[in-house]
Short mmCIF file of N, CA and C and ligand atoms in Angstrom, two decimals:
data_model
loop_
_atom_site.label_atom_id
_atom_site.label_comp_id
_atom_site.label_asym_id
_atom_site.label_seq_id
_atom_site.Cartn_x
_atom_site.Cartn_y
_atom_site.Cartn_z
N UNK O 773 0.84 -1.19 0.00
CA UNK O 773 0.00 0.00 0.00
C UNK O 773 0.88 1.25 0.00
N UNK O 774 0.32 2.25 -0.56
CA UNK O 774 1.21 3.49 -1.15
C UNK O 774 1.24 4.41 0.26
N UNK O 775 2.64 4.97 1.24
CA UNK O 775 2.28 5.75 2.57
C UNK O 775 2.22 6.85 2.21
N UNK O 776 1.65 7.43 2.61
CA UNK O 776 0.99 9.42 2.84
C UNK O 776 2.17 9.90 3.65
N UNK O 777 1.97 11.26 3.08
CA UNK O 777 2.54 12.19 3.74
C UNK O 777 1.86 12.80 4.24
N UNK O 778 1.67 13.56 5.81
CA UNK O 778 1.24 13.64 6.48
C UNK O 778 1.71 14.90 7.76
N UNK O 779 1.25 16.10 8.06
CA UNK O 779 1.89 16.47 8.94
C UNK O 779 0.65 16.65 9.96
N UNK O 780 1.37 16.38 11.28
CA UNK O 780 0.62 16.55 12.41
C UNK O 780 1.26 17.75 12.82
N UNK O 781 0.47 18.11 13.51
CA UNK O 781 0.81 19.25 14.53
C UNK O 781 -0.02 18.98 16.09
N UNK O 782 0.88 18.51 16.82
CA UNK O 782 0.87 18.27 17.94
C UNK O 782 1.20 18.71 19.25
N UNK O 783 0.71 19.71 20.17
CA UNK O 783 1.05 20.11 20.96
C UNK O 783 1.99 21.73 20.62
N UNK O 784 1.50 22.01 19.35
CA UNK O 784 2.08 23.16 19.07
C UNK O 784 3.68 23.05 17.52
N UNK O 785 3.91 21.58 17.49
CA UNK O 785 5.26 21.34 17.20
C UNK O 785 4.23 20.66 15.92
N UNK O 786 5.58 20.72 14.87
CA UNK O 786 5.04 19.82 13.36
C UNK O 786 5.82 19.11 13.37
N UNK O 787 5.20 17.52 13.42
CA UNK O 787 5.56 16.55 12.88
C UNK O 787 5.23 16.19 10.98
N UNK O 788 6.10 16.03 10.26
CA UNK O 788 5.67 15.43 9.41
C UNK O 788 6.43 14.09 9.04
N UNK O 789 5.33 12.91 9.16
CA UNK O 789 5.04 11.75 9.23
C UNK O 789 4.49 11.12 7.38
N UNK O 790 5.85 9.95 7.22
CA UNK O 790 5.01 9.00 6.11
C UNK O 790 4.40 8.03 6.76
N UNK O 791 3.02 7.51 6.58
CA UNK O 791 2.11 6.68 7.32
C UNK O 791 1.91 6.02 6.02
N UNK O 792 1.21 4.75 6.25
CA UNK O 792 0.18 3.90 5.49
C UNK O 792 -1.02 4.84 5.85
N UNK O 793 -2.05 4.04 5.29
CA UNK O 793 -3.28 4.44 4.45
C UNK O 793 -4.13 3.93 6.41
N UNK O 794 -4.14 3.30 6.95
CA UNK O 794 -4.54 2.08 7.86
C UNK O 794 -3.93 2.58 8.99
N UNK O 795 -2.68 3.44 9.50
CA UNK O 795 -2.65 3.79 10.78
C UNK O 795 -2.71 4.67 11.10
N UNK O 796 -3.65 3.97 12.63
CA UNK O 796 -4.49 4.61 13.56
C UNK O 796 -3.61 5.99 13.96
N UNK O 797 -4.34 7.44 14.19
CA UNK O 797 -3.70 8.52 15.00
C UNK O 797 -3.13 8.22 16.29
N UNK O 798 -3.28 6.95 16.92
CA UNK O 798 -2.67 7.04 18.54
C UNK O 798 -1.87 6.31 18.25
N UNK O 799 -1.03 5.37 17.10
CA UNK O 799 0.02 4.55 16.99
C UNK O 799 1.16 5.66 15.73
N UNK O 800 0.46 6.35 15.35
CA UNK O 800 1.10 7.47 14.44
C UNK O 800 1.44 8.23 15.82
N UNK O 801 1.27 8.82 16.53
CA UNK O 801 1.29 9.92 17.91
C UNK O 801 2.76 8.93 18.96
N UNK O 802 2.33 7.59 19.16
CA UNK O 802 2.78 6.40 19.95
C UNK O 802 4.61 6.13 18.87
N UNK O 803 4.33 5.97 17.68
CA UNK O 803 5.46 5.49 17.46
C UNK O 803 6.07 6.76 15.78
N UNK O 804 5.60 7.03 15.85
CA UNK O 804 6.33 8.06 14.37
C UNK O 804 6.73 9.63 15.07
N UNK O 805 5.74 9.85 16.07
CA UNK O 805 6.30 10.75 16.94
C UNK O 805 6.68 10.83 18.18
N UNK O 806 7.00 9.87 18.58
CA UNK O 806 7.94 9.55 19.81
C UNK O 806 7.13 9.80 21.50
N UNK O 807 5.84 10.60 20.97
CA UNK O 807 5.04 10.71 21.87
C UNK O 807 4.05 9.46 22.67
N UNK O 808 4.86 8.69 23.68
CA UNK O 808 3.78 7.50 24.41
C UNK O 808 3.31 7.70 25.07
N UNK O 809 2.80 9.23 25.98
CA UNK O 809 1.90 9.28 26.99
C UNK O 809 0.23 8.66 26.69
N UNK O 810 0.23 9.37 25.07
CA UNK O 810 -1.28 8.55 24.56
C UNK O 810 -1.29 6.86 24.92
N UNK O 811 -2.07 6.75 25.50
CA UNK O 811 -2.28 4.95 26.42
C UNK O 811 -3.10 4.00 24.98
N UNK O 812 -2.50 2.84 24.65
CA UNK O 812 -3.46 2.48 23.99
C UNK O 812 -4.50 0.89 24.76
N UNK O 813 -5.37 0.96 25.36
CA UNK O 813 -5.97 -0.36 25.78
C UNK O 813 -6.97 -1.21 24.87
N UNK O 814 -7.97 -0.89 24.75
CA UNK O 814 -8.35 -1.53 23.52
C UNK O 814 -8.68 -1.97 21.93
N UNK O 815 -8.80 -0.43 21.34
CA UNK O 815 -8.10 -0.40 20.49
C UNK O 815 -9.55 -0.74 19.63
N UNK O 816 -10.49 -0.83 20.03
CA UNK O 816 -11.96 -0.65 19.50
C UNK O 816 -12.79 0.40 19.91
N UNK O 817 -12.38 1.51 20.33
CA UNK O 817 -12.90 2.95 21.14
C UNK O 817 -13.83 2.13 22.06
N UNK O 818 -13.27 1.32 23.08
CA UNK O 818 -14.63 1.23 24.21
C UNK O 818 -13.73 1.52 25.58
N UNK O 819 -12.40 2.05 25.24
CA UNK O 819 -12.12 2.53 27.08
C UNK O 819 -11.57 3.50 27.00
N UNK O 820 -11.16 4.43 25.72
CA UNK O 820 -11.17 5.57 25.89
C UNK O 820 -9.57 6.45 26.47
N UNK O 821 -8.83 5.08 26.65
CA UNK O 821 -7.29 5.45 27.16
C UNK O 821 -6.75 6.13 26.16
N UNK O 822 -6.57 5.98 24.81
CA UNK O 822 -6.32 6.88 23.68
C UNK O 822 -6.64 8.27 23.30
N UNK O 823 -7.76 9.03 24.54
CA UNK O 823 -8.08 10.03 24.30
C UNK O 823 -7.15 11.38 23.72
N UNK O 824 -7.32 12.01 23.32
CA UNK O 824 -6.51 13.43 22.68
C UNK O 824 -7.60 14.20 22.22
N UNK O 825 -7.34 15.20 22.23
CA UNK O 825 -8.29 16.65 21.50
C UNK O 825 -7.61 17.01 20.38
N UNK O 826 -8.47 16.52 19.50
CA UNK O 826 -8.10 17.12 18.10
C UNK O 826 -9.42 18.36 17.89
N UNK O 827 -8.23 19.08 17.49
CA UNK O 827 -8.95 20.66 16.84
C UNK O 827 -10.26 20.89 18.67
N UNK O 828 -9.50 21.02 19.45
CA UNK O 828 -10.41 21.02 20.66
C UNK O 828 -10.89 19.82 21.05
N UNK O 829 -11.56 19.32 20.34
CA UNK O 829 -12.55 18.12 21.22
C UNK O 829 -11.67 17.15 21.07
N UNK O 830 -12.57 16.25 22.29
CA UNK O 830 -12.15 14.74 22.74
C UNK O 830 -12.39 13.93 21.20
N UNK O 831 -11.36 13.33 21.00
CA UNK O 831 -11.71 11.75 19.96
C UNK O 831 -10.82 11.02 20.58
N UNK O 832 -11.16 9.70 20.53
CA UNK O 832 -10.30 8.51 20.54
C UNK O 832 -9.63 7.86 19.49
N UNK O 833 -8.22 8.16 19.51
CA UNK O 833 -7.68 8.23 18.37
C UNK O 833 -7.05 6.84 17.61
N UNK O 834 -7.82 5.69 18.43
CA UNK O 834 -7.48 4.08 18.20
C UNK O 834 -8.84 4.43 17.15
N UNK O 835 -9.48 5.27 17.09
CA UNK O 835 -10.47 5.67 15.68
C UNK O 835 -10.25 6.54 14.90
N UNK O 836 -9.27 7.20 14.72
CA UNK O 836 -9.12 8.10 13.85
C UNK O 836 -7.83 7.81 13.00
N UNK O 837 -7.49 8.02 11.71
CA UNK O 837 -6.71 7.29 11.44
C UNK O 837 -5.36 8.34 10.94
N UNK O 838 -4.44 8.49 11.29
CA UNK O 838 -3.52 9.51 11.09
C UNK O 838 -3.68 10.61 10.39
N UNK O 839 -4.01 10.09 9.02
CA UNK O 839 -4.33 10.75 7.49
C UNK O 839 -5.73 11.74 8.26
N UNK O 840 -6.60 11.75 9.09
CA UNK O 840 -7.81 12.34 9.35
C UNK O 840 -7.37 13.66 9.82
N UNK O 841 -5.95 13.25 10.67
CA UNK O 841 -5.99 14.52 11.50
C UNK O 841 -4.71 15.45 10.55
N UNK O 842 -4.51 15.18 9.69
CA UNK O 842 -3.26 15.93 8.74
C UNK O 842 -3.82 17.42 8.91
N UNK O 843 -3.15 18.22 9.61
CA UNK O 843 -2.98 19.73 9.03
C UNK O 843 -4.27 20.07 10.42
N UNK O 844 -4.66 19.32 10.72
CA UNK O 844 -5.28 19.80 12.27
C UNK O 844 -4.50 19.72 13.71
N UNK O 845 -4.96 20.16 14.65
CA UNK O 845 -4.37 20.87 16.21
C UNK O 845 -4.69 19.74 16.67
N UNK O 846 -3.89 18.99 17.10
CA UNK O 846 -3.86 17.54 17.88
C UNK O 846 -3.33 17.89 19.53
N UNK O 847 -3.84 17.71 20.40
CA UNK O 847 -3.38 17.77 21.66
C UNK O 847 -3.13 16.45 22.80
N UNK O 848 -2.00 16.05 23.31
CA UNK O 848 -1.63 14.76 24.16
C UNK O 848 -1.62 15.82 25.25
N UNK O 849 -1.49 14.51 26.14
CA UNK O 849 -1.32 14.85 27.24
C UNK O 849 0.27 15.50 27.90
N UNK O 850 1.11 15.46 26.73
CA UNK O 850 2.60 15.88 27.02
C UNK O 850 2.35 17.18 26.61
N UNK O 851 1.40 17.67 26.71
CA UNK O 851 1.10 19.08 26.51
C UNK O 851 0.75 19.70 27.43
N UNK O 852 0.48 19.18 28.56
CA UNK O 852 -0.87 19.70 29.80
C UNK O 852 0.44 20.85 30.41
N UNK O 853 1.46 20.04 30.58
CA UNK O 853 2.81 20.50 31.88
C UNK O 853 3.38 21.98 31.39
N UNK O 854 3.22 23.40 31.79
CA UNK O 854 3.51 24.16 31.42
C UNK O 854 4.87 24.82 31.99
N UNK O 855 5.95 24.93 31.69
CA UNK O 855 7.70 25.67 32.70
C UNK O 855 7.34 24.41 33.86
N UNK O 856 7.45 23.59 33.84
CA UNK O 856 7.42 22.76 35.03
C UNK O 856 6.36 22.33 35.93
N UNK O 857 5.61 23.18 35.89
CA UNK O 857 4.52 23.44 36.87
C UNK O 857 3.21 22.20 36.29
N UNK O 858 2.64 21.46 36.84
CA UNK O 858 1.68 20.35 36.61
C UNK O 858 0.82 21.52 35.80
N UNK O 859 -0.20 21.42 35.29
CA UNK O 859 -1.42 21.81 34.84
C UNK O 859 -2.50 21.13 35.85
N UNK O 860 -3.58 22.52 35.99
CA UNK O 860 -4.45 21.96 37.23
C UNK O 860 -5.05 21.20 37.43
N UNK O 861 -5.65 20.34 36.04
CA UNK O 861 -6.11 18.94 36.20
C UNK O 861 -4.98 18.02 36.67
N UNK O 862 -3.91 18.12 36.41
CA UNK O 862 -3.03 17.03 36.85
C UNK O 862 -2.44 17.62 38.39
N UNK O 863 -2.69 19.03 38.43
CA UNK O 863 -2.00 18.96 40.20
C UNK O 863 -3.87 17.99 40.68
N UNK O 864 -5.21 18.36 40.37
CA UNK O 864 -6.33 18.01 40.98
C UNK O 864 -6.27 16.58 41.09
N UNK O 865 -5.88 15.76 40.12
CA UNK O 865 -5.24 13.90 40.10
C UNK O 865 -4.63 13.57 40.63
N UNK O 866 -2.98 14.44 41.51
CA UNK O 866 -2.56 14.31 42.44
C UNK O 866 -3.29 14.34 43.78
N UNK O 867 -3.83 15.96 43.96
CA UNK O 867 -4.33 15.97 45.05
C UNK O 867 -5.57 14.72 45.39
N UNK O 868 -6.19 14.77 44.33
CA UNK O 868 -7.54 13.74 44.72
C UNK O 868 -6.94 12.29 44.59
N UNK O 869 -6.01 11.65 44.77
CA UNK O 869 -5.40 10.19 44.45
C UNK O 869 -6.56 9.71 43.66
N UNK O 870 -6.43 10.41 42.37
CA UNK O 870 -7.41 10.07 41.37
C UNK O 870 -6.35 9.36 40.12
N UNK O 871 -5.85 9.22 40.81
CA UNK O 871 -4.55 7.88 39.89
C UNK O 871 -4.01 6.95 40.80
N UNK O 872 -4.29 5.43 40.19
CA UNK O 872 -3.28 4.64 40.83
C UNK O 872 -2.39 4.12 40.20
N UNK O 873 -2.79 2.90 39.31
CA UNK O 873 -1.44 2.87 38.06
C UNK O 873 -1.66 3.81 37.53
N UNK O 874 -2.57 4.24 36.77
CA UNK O 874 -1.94 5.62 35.70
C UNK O 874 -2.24 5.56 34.46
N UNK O 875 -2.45 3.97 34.17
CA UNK O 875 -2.77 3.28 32.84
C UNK O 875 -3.65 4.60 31.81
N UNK O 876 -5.07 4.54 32.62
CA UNK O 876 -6.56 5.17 32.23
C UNK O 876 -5.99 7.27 32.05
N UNK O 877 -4.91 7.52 33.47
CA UNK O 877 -4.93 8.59 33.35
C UNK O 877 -4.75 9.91 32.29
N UNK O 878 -3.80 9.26 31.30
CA UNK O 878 -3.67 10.35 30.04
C UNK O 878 -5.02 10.41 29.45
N UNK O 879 -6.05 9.33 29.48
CA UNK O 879 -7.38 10.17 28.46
C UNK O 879 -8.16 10.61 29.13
N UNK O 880 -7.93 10.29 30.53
CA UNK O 880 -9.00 11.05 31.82
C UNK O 880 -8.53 12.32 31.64
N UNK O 881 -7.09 12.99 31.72
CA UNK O 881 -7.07 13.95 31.45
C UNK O 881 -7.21 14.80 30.43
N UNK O 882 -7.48 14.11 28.86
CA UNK O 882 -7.74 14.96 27.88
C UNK O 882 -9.11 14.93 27.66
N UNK O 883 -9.85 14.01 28.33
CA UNK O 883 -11.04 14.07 28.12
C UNK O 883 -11.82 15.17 29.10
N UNK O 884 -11.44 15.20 29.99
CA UNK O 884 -11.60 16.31 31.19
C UNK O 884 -11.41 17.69 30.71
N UNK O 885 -10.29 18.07 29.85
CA UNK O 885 -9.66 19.13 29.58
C UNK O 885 -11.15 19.88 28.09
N UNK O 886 -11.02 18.87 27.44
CA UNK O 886 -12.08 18.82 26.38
C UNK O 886 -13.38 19.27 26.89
N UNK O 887 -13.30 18.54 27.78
CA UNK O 887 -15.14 18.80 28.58
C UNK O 887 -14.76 20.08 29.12
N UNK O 888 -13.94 20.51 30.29
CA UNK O 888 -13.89 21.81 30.87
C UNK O 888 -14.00 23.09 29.84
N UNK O 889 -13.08 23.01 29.04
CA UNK O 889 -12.58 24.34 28.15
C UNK O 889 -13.91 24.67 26.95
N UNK O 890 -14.51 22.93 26.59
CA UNK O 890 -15.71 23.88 26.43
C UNK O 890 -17.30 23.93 26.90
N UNK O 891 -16.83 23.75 27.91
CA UNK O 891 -18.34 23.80 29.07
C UNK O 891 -17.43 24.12 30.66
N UNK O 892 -16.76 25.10 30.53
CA UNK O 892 -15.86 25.51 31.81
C UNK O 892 -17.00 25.73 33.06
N UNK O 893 -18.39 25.37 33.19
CA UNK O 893 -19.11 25.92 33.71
C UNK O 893 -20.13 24.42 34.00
N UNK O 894 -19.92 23.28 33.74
CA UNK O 894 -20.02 22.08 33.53
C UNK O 894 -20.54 21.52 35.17
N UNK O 895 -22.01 21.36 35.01
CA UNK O 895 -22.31 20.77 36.30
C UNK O 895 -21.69 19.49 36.17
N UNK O 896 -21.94 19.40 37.95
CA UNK O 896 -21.45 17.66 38.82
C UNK O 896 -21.98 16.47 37.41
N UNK O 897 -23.13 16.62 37.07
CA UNK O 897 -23.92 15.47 36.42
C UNK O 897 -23.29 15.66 34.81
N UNK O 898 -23.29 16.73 34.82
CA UNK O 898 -22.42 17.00 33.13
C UNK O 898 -20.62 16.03 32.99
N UNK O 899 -20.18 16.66 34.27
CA UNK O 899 -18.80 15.95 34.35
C UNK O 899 -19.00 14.67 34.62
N UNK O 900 -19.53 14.31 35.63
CA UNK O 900 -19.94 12.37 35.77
C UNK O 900 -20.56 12.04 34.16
N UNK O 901 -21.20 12.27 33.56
CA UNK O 901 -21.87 11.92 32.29
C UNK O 901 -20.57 11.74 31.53
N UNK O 902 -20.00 12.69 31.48
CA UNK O 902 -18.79 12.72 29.78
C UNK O 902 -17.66 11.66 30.27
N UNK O 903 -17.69 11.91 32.26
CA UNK O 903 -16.18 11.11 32.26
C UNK O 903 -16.63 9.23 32.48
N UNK O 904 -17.96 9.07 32.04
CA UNK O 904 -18.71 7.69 31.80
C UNK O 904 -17.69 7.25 30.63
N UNK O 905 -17.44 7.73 29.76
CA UNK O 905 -17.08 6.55 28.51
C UNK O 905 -15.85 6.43 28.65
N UNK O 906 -14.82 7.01 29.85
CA UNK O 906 -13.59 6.32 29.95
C UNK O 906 -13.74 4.90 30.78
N UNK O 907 -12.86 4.48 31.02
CA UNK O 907 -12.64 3.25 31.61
C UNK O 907 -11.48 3.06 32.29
N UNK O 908 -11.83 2.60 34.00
CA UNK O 908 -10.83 2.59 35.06
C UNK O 908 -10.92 1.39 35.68
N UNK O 909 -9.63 0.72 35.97
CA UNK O 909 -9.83 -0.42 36.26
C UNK O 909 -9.71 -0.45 38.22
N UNK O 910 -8.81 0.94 38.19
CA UNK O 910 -7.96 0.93 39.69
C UNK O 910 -8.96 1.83 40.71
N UNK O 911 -9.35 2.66 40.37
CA UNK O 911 -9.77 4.29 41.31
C UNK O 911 -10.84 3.96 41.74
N UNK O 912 -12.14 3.37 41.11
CA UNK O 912 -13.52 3.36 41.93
C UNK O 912 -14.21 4.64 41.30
N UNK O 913 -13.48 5.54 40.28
CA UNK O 913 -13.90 7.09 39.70
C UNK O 913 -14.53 8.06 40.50
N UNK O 914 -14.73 7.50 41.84
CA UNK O 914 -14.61 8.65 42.55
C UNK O 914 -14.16 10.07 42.95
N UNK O 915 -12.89 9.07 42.89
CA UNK O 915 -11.89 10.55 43.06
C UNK O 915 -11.48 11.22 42.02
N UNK O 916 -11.63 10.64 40.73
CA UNK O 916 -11.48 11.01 39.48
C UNK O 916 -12.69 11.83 39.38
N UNK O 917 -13.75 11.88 39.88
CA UNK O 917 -14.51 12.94 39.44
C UNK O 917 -14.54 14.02 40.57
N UNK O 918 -14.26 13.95 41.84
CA UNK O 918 -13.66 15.20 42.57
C UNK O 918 -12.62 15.63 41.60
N UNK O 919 -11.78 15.28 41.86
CA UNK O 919 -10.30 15.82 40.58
C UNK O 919 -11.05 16.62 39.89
N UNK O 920 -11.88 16.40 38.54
CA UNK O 920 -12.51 17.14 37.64
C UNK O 920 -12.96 18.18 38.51
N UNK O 921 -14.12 17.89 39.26
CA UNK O 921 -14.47 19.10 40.35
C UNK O 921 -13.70 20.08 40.92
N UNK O 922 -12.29 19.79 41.12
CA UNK O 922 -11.40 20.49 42.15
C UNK O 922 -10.85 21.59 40.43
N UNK O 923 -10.47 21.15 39.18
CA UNK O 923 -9.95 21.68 38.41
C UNK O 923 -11.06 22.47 37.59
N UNK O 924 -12.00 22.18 38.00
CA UNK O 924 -13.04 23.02 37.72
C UNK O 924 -12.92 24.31 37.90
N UNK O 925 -13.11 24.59 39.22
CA UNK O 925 -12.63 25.87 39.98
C UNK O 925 -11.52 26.60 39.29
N UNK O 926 -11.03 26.27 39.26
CA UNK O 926 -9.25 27.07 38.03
C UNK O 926 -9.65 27.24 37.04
N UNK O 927 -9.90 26.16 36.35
CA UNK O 927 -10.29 26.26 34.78
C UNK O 927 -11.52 27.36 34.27
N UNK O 928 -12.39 27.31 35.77
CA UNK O 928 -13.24 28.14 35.20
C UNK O 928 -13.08 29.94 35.24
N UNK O 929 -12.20 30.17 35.49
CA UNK O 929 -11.45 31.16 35.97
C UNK O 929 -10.28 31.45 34.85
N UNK O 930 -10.46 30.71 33.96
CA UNK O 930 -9.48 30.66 32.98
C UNK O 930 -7.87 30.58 32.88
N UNK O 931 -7.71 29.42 34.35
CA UNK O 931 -6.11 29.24 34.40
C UNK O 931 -6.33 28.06 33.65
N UNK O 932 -6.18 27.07 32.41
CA UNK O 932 -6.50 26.67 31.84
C UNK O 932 -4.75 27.23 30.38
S1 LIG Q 1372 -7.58 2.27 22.99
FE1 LIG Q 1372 -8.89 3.70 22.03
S2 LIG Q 1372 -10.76 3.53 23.10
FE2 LIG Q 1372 -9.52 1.96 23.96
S1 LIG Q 1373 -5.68 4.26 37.49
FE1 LIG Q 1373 -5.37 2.22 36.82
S2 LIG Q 1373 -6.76 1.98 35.18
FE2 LIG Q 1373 -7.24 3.90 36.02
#
């Protein structure tokens, strides 16, 4: 099969990537750009560890296929950390031991980030609703949805 040329732009930086026709954006992200924070678990969009914001919103990118996102704003989670300093969803995952392995955590946080920035104003039932289609094997999502709650407060305030 004939590979594409392809540039991502990821986290601000251009990658340009030759891909096949067939790979997925989170194994293009995972291995052509050196970026592995994107988690991959199943790999049929049903747990959501692959999350990233392309062009803003949440997709799961074990569905999207490299070639989709060419010449669009792709965001990982190696983006959140700004001069050192955590980003407030990830200091709120600390504070709330809303991570245990960690596996689930990179799409909890882009999926969170997605939901906040554009519904910064996002009731309790809005955030429990969106952070439903990830999948945690360790936390109980409890504290994963305080976390969201606690980064709420910042985000909505536009430290974000
Ligand atoms: S790896 Fe993409 S949804 Fe599970
Ligand atoms: S912290 Fe282990 S799967 Fe979520």
């Amino acid at each position: 099969m004939n590979d594409i040329d392809v540039v991502l732009e990821v986290n601000g930086e251009v990658f340009p990537v030759r891909v096949e026709p067939r790979r997925t954006l989170v194994d293009a992200l995972r291995e052509d750009c050196g970026l592995t924070g994107t988690h991959i678990g199943c790999e049929h969009g049903v747990c959501g560890a692959c999350t990233v914001l392309v062009d803003g919103l949440p997709v799961r990118a074990c569905l999207m296929f490299a070639t989709q996102a060419d010449g669009r704003c792709v965001e990982t989670v190696e983006g959140l950390a700004q001069g050192g300093e955590p980003h407030p969803l990830q200091q709120a995952f600390m504070d709330q031991h809303a991570l245990q392995c960690g596996f689930c955590t990179p799409g909890f946080l882009m999926l969170a980030l997605g939901v906040l920035r554009n519904n910064p104003a996002a009731s309790d039932d809005e955030i429990k609703d969106a952070l439903s289609s990830n999948l945690c094997r360790c936390t109980g999502y409890v504290n994963i949805l305080a976390a969201v709650k606690q980064a709420r407060a910042l985000l909505s305030k536009g430290q974000a």
